[in-house]
mmCIF file of C-alpha atoms and ligand atoms in Angstrom:
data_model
loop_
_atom_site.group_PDB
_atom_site.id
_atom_site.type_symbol
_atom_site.label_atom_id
_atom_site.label_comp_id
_atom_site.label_asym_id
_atom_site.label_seq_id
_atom_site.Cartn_x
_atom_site.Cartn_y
_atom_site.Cartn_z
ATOM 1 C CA UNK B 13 50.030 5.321 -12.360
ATOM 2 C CA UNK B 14 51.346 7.902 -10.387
ATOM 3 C CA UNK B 15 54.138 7.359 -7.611
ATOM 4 C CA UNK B 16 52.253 6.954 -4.555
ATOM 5 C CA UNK B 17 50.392 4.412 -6.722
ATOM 6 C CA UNK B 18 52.866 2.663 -7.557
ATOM 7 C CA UNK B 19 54.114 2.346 -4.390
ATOM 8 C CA UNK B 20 50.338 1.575 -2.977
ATOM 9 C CA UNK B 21 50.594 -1.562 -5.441
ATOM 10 C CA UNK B 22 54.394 -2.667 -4.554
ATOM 11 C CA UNK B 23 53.253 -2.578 -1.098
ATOM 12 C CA UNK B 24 50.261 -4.981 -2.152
ATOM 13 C CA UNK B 25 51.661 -7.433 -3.744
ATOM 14 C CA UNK B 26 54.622 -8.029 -1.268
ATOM 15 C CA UNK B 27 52.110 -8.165 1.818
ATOM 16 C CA UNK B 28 48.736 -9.411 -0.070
ATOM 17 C CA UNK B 29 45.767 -10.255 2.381
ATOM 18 C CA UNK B 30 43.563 -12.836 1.663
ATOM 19 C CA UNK B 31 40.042 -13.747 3.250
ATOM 20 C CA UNK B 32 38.460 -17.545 2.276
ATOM 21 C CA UNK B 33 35.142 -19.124 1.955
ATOM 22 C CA UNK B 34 33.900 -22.430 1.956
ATOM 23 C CA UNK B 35 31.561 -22.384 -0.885
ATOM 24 C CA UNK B 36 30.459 -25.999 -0.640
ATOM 25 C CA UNK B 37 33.778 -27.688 -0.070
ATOM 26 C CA UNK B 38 34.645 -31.252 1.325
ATOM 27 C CA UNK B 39 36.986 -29.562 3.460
ATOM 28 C CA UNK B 40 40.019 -31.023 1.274
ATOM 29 C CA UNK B 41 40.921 -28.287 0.252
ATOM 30 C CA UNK B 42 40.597 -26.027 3.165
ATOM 31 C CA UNK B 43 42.629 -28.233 5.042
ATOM 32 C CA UNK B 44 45.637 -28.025 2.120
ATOM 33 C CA UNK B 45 45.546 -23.821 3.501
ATOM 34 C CA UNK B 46 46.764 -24.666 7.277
ATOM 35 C CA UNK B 47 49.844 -25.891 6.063
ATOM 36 C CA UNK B 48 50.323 -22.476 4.259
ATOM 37 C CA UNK B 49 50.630 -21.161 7.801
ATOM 38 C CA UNK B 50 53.420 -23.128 9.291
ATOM 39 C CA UNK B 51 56.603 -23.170 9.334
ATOM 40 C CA UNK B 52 57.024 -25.713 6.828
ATOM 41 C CA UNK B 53 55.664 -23.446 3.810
ATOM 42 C CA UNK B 54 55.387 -20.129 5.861
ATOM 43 C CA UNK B 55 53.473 -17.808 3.700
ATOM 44 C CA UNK B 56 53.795 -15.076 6.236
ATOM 45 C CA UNK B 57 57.710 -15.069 5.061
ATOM 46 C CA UNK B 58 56.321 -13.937 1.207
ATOM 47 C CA UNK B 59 54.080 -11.231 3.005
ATOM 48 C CA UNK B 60 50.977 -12.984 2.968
ATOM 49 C CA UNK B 61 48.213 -13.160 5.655
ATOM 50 C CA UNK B 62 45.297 -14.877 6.166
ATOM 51 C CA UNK B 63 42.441 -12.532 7.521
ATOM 52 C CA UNK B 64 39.108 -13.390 8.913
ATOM 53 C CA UNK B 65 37.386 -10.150 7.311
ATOM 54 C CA UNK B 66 36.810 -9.422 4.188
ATOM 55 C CA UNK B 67 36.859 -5.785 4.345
ATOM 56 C CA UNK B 68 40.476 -5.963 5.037
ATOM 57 C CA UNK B 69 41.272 -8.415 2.225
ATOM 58 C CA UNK B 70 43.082 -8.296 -1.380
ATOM 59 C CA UNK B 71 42.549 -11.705 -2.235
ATOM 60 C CA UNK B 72 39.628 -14.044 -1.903
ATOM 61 C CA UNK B 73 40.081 -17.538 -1.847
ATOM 62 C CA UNK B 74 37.635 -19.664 -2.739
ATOM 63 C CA UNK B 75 37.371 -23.572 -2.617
ATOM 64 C CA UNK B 76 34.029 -26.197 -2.464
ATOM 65 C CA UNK B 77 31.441 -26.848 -5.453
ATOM 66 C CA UNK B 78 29.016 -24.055 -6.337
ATOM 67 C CA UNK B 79 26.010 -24.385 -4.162
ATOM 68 C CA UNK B 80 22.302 -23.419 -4.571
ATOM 69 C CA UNK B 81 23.037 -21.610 -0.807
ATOM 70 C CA UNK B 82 26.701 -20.330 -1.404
ATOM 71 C CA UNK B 83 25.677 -18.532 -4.471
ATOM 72 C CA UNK B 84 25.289 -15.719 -1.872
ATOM 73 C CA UNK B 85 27.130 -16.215 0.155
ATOM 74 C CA UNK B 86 29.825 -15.599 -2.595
ATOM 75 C CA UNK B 87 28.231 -12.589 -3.884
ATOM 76 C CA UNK B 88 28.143 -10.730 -0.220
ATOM 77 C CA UNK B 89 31.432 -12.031 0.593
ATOM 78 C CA UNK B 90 32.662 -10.703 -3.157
ATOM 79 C CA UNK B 91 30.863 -7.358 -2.572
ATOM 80 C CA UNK B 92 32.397 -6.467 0.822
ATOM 81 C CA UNK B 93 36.418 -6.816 -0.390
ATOM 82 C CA UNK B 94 37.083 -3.368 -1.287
ATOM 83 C CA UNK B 95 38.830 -2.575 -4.760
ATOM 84 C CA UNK B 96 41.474 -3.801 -6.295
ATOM 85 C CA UNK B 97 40.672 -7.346 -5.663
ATOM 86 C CA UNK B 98 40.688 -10.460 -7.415
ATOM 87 C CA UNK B 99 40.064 -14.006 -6.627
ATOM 88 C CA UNK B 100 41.598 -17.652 -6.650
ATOM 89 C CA UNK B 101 39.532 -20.123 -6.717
ATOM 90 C CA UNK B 102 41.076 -23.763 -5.054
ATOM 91 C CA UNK B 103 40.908 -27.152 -6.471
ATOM 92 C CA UNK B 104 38.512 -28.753 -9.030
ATOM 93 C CA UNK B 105 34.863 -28.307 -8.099
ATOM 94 C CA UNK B 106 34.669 -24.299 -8.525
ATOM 95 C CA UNK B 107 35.452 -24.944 -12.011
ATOM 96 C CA UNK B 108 33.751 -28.230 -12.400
ATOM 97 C CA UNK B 109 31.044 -29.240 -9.609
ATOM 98 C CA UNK B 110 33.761 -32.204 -9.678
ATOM 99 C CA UNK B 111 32.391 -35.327 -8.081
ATOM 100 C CA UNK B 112 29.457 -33.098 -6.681
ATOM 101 C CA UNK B 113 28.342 -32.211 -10.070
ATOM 102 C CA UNK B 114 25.173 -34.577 -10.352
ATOM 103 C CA UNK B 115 23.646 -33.496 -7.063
ATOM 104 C CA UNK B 116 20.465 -31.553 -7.122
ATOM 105 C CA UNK B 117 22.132 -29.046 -4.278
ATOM 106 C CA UNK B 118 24.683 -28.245 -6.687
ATOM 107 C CA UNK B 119 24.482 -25.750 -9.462
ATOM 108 C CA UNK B 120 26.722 -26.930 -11.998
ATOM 109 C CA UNK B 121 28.158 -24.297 -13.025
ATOM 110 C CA UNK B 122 31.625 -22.579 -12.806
ATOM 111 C CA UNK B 123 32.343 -20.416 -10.277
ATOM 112 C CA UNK B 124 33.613 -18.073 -12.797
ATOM 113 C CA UNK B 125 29.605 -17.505 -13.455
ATOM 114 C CA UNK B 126 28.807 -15.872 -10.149
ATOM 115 C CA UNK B 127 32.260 -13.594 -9.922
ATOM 116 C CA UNK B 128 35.848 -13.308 -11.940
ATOM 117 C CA UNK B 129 38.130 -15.723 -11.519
ATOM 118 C CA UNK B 130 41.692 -14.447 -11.983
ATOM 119 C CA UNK B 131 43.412 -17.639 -10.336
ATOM 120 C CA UNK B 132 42.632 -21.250 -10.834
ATOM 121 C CA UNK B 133 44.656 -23.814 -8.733
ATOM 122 C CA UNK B 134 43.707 -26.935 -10.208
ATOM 123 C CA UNK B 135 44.061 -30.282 -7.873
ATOM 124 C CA UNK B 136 41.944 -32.566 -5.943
ATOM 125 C CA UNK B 137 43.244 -30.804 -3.676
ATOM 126 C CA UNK B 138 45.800 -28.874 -4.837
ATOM 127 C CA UNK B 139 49.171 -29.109 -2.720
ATOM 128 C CA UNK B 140 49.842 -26.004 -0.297
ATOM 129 C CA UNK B 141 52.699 -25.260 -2.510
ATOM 130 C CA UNK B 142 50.058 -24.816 -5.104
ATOM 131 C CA UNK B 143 48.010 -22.681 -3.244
ATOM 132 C CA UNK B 144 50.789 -20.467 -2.469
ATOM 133 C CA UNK B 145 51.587 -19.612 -6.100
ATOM 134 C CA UNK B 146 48.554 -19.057 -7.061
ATOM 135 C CA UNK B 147 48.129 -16.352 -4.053
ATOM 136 C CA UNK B 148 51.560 -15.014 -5.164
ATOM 137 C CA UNK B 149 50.616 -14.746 -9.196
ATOM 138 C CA UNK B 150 46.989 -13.169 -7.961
ATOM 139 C CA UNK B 151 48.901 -10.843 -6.369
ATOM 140 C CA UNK B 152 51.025 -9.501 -9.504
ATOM 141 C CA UNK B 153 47.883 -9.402 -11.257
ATOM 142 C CA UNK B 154 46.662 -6.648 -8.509
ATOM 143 C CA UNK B 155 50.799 -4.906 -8.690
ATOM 144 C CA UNK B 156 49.768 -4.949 -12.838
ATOM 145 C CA UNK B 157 46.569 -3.729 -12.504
ATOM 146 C CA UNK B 158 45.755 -6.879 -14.564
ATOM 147 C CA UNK B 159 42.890 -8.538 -12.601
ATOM 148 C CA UNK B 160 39.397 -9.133 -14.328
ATOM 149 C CA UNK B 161 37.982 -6.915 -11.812
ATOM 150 C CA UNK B 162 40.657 -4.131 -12.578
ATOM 151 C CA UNK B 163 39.786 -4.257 -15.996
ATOM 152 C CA UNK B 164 35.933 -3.633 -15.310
ATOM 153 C CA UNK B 165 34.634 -7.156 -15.004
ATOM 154 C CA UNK B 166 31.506 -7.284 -12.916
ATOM 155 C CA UNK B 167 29.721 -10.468 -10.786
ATOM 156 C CA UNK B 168 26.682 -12.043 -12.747
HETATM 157 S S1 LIG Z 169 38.620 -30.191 -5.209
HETATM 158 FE FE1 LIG Z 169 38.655 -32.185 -4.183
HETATM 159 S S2 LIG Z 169 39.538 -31.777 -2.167
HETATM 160 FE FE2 LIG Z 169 38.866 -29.787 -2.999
HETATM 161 S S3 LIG Z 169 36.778 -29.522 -2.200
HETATM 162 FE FE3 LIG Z 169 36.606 -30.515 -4.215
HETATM 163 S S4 LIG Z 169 36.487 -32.732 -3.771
HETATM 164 FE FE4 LIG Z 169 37.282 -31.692 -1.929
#
């Protein structure tokens, strides 16, 4: 890594912007993020942002039970965050189904099936203060050049 890169991926990981999708969620955990933006846990103060797009992401946040219609959903969202990028997925039903598992909407299988997981928060739902750390250790992965997709991991 050259020193322009290096720099490139200091500036990343102090100012990391993530982009989130309901994959099939109960909201629980989506509602755990809010808090993330006020005062009380104020992720902006660690550099990170919360972006609608995710062209302009780094980090893709993922929560809700694998879906028969968020498959992709996932896959276009995945596609569109430009490289390096890795992803954290929230809670226990991307890794599990959870207490969705035994429906016939839901897939049962891991999110880590449809794209590479580099984070899991676990939690039903995880506490913001979760959710912040596992933004924060995502984001060394991408300063180490250590994320799945970094090291040539492709979606299914
Ligand atoms: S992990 Fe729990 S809170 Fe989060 S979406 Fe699943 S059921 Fe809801």
């Amino acid at each position: 890594m050259n020193l322009l890169e290096r720099v490139v991926a200091i500036g990343r990981r102090r100012s990391p912007w993530v982009c989130r999708l309901n994959a099939g969620s109960c909201n629980g955990c989506d509602i755990e993020i809010t808090p993330l933006l006020s005062p009380r846990y104020d992720a902006e103060q660690v550099g990170v942002q919360l972006h609608g797009t995710p062209k302009h992401a780094d980090i893709v946040l993922i929560s809700g039970t694998l879906t028969l219609r968020s498959r992709r959903a996932i896959l276009d969202l995945y596609a569109q965050v430009p490289a390096p990028k890795a992803v954290v997925a929230l809670g226990s039903c991307p890794a599990s189904g959870n207490v969705f598992a035994d429906s016939p909407l839901v897939l049962g299988e891991s999110l880590d099936t449809v794209v590479p997981v580099d984070v899991w928060v676990p939690g039903c739902p995880p506490r913001p203060q979760a959710i912040l750390d596992g933004i924060l250790r995502a984001a060394r992965l991408l300063e180490e050049g250590a994320t799945r997709s970094q090291q040539g991991e492709s979606v299914s």
